Structures are given as structure tokens and as C-alpha cells.
GROMACS .gro file of C-alpha atoms in nm:
model
  146
    1MET     CA    1   0.452   2.409   2.550
    2THR     CA    2   0.713   2.320   2.809
    3VAL     CA    3   1.071   2.237   2.737
    4SER     CA    4   1.162   1.901   2.884
    5THR     CA    5   1.462   1.676   2.859
    6ASP     CA    6   1.270   1.365   2.971
    7LEU     CA    7   1.082   1.304   2.648
    8PRO     CA    8   0.991   0.947   2.558
    9SER     CA    9   1.145   0.843   2.227
   10HIS     CA   10   0.931   0.743   1.932
   11PRO     CA   11   0.992   0.634   1.571
   12PHE     CA   12   0.828   0.935   1.407
   13GLY     CA   13   1.067   1.155   1.215
   14THR     CA   14   1.347   0.903   1.246
   15THR     CA   15   1.253   0.552   1.135
   16ILE     CA   16   0.904   0.659   1.024
   17THR     CA   17   0.934   0.960   0.795
   18PRO     CA   18   0.683   1.174   0.606
   19ASP     CA   19   0.779   0.984   0.289
   20ASP     CA   20   0.700   0.651   0.459
   21ILE     CA   21   0.364   0.781   0.574
   22LEU     CA   22   0.283   0.928   0.233
   23ALA     CA   23   0.367   0.601   0.060
   24ARG     CA   24   0.145   0.401   0.295
   25MET     CA   25  -0.142   0.647   0.276
   26GLN     CA   26  -0.128   0.682  -0.103
   27ALA     CA   27  -0.131   0.302  -0.138
   28SER     CA   28  -0.450   0.288   0.070
   29SER     CA   29  -0.772   0.178  -0.092
   30GLY     CA   30  -0.991   0.457   0.036
   31TRP     CA   31  -1.072   0.666   0.338
   32GLU     CA   32  -1.146   0.375   0.574
   33ASP     CA   33  -0.807   0.219   0.496
   34ARG     CA   34  -0.633   0.555   0.556
   35TYR     CA   35  -0.824   0.595   0.883
   36ARG     CA   36  -0.703   0.250   0.991
   37HIS     CA   37  -0.343   0.346   0.909
   38VAL     CA   38  -0.370   0.665   1.112
   39ILE     CA   39  -0.492   0.466   1.414
   40GLN     CA   40  -0.207   0.215   1.366
   41PHE     CA   41   0.045   0.500   1.363
   42GLY     CA   42  -0.107   0.626   1.687
   43LYS     CA   43  -0.053   0.287   1.851
   44GLN     CA   44   0.322   0.331   1.792
   45LEU     CA   45   0.332   0.658   1.987
   46PRO     CA   46   0.446   0.597   2.343
   47ALA     CA   47   0.226   0.736   2.616
   48LEU     CA   48   0.339   1.066   2.757
   49PRO     CA   49   0.429   1.022   3.125
   50GLU     CA   50   0.160   1.161   3.356
   51THR     CA   51   0.422   1.392   3.509
   52LEU     CA   52   0.444   1.577   3.177
   53LYS     CA   53   0.066   1.609   3.126
   54SER     CA   54   0.007   1.951   3.274
   55GLU     CA   55  -0.223   2.236   3.182
   56ASN     CA   56   0.064   2.445   3.047
   57VAL     CA   57   0.141   2.184   2.776
   58LYS     CA   58  -0.222   2.117   2.687
   59ILE     CA   59  -0.314   2.233   2.338
   60SER     CA   60  -0.620   2.454   2.326
   61GLY     CA   61  -0.841   2.430   2.021
   62CYS     CA   62  -0.857   2.051   2.025
   63GLU     CA   63  -1.181   1.868   2.091
   64SER     CA   64  -0.984   1.590   2.263
   65GLN     CA   65  -0.720   1.639   2.525
   66VAL     CA   66  -0.378   1.685   2.366
   67TRP     CA   67  -0.048   1.742   2.542
   68LEU     CA   68   0.264   1.848   2.353
   69VAL     CA   69   0.612   1.899   2.493
   70GLN     CA   70   0.938   1.981   2.323
   71HIS     CA   71   1.308   1.989   2.383
   72CYS     CA   72   1.566   2.162   2.168
   73GLU     CA   73   1.914   2.012   2.178
   74ASN     CA   74   2.200   2.149   1.969
   75GLY     CA   75   1.948   2.327   1.746
   76TYR     CA   76   1.737   2.016   1.681
   77TYR     CA   77   1.382   1.992   1.810
   78HIS     CA   78   1.240   1.682   1.973
   79PHE     CA   79   0.873   1.639   2.052
   80ALA     CA   80   0.652   1.413   2.256
   81ALA     CA   81   0.276   1.424   2.260
   82ASP     CA   82  -0.027   1.230   2.366
   83SER     CA   83  -0.404   1.242   2.341
   84ASP     CA   84  -0.698   1.069   2.497
   85ALA     CA   85  -0.841   0.992   2.149
   86ARG     CA   86  -0.705   0.717   1.921
   87ILE     CA   87  -0.749   0.905   1.594
   88VAL     CA   88  -0.589   1.219   1.740
   89LYS     CA   89  -0.286   1.017   1.855
   90GLY     CA   90  -0.250   0.903   1.495
   91LEU     CA   91  -0.282   1.258   1.363
   92ILE     CA   92  -0.015   1.366   1.610
   93CYS     CA   93   0.212   1.101   1.459
   94LEU     CA   94   0.170   1.253   1.114
   95VAL     CA   95   0.288   1.587   1.251
   96LEU     CA   96   0.575   1.438   1.451
   97ALA     CA   97   0.700   1.250   1.144
   98ALA     CA   98   0.733   1.586   0.969
   99TYR     CA   99   0.897   1.780   1.252
  100GLU     CA  100   1.089   1.545   1.485
  101GLY     CA  101   1.466   1.593   1.493
  102LYS     CA  102   1.459   1.894   1.263
  103THR     CA  103   1.602   2.244   1.299
  104ALA     CA  104   1.376   2.547   1.329
  105GLU     CA  105   1.464   2.635   0.969
  106GLN     CA  106   1.362   2.287   0.847
  107ILE     CA  107   1.039   2.294   1.046
  108LEU     CA  108   0.944   2.640   0.923
  109GLY     CA  109   1.037   2.545   0.566
  110PHE     CA  110   0.830   2.225   0.559
  111ASP     CA  111   0.508   2.268   0.359
  112ILE     CA  112   0.274   2.105   0.610
  113ASP     CA  113  -0.039   2.203   0.415
  114ARG     CA  114   0.089   2.027   0.102
  115TYR     CA  115   0.185   1.724   0.314
  116PHE     CA  116  -0.167   1.701   0.461
  117GLU     CA  117  -0.314   1.747   0.113
  118GLN     CA  118  -0.100   1.461  -0.020
  119LEU     CA  119  -0.215   1.240   0.268
  120GLY     CA  120  -0.574   1.287   0.153
  121LEU     CA  121  -0.711   1.323   0.503
  122LEU     CA  122  -0.833   1.677   0.553
  123ALA     CA  123  -1.146   1.639   0.344
  124HIS     CA  124  -1.252   1.348   0.566
  125LEU     CA  125  -1.181   1.501   0.907
  126SER     CA  126  -1.453   1.677   1.101
  127PRO     CA  127  -1.405   2.054   1.135
  128SER     CA  128  -1.314   2.009   1.502
  129ARG     CA  129  -1.047   1.747   1.418
  130SER     CA  130  -0.907   1.972   1.143
  131ASN     CA  131  -0.896   2.265   1.387
  132GLY     CA  132  -0.723   2.048   1.647
  133LEU     CA  133  -0.463   1.935   1.394
  134LYS     CA  134  -0.402   2.298   1.300
  135ALA     CA  135  -0.369   2.390   1.670
  136ILE     CA  136  -0.097   2.125   1.715
  137VAL     CA  137   0.096   2.253   1.413
  138ASP     CA  138   0.051   2.615   1.524
  139ALA     CA  139   0.184   2.535   1.872
  140ILE     CA  140   0.500   2.384   1.722
  141ILE     CA  141   0.548   2.668   1.471
  142THR     CA  142   0.499   2.930   1.741
  143ASN     CA  143   0.757   2.772   1.968
  144VAL     CA  144   1.027   2.718   1.707
  145SER     CA  145   0.976   3.073   1.577
  146ARG     CA  146   1.080   3.225   1.911
   0.00000   0.00000   0.00000
């Protein structure tokens, strides 16, 4: 993951928080409704500029192409990401809502497994999507742990 200061801004972690996402997902009327919400979240994620989509920010372990960049300013981490798959863009948003604008201590202290469990998604994702989601989280955790 590359450190960049030219990250596009997005609402995840600021105006759209994990609590907002949990409330919307828990009010859903089943898996198809949750799936639709995830795709809608992904539509709110700005595209990552092509200049930032390089091999060194590509996340391995994802079935789709995923790029993730970060910038740490005054101890607070900011992330931007993109994917070539609609559902993956939405899954990225779930992660960014949890981690955007947080300190390393807050990121490492956030129970991401419990969060995903509360969202009720993991049981419905294919193994490759679940592995890709884990790879995104692992990339963030690895970088903030340095």
C-alpha cells in the first residue's frame, strides 16, 4: 500500500459510520436487500484516479482487482480504494466506514469480525469474496501496525 496525499475524499467513516451501516443493514428484509445496500454504498465511493492504480497498491488475494492507498496525517489514517467489481466496491465501503479517519490504536482496537458478523453478510459471500474482504482488512492492519 502506498502512502499518498492525493486521496479522493469519500463519506465513509465521516458522514457514513459503522453505526449508520449497521442500522441500515439490520433493518434490511433479507440477504437480497442487504446486497442491494452494499452495492448502493459502493456507488458512493469515488473512483480512484488511474494515476494511483499501480501494482504496488493492488491487493493480492482478491478475485477482483482492488487498489488501496493510505495517507497518515497527524496520526490519523485516511484511505481510498477502488475495485472493478460493484459488490467489492460496496464491501470496501464497509471497511472504510470502520477505519477512515481513525488512529492506529482505534483501527487495531476495532472488532472488525464482530462488525461483519453484525452486518450479516459473511454467510452469504462466496469464499473468494470473503477472502478478498479479509485481504483488504489485513492490508490495512499490516500498514497501521508498522
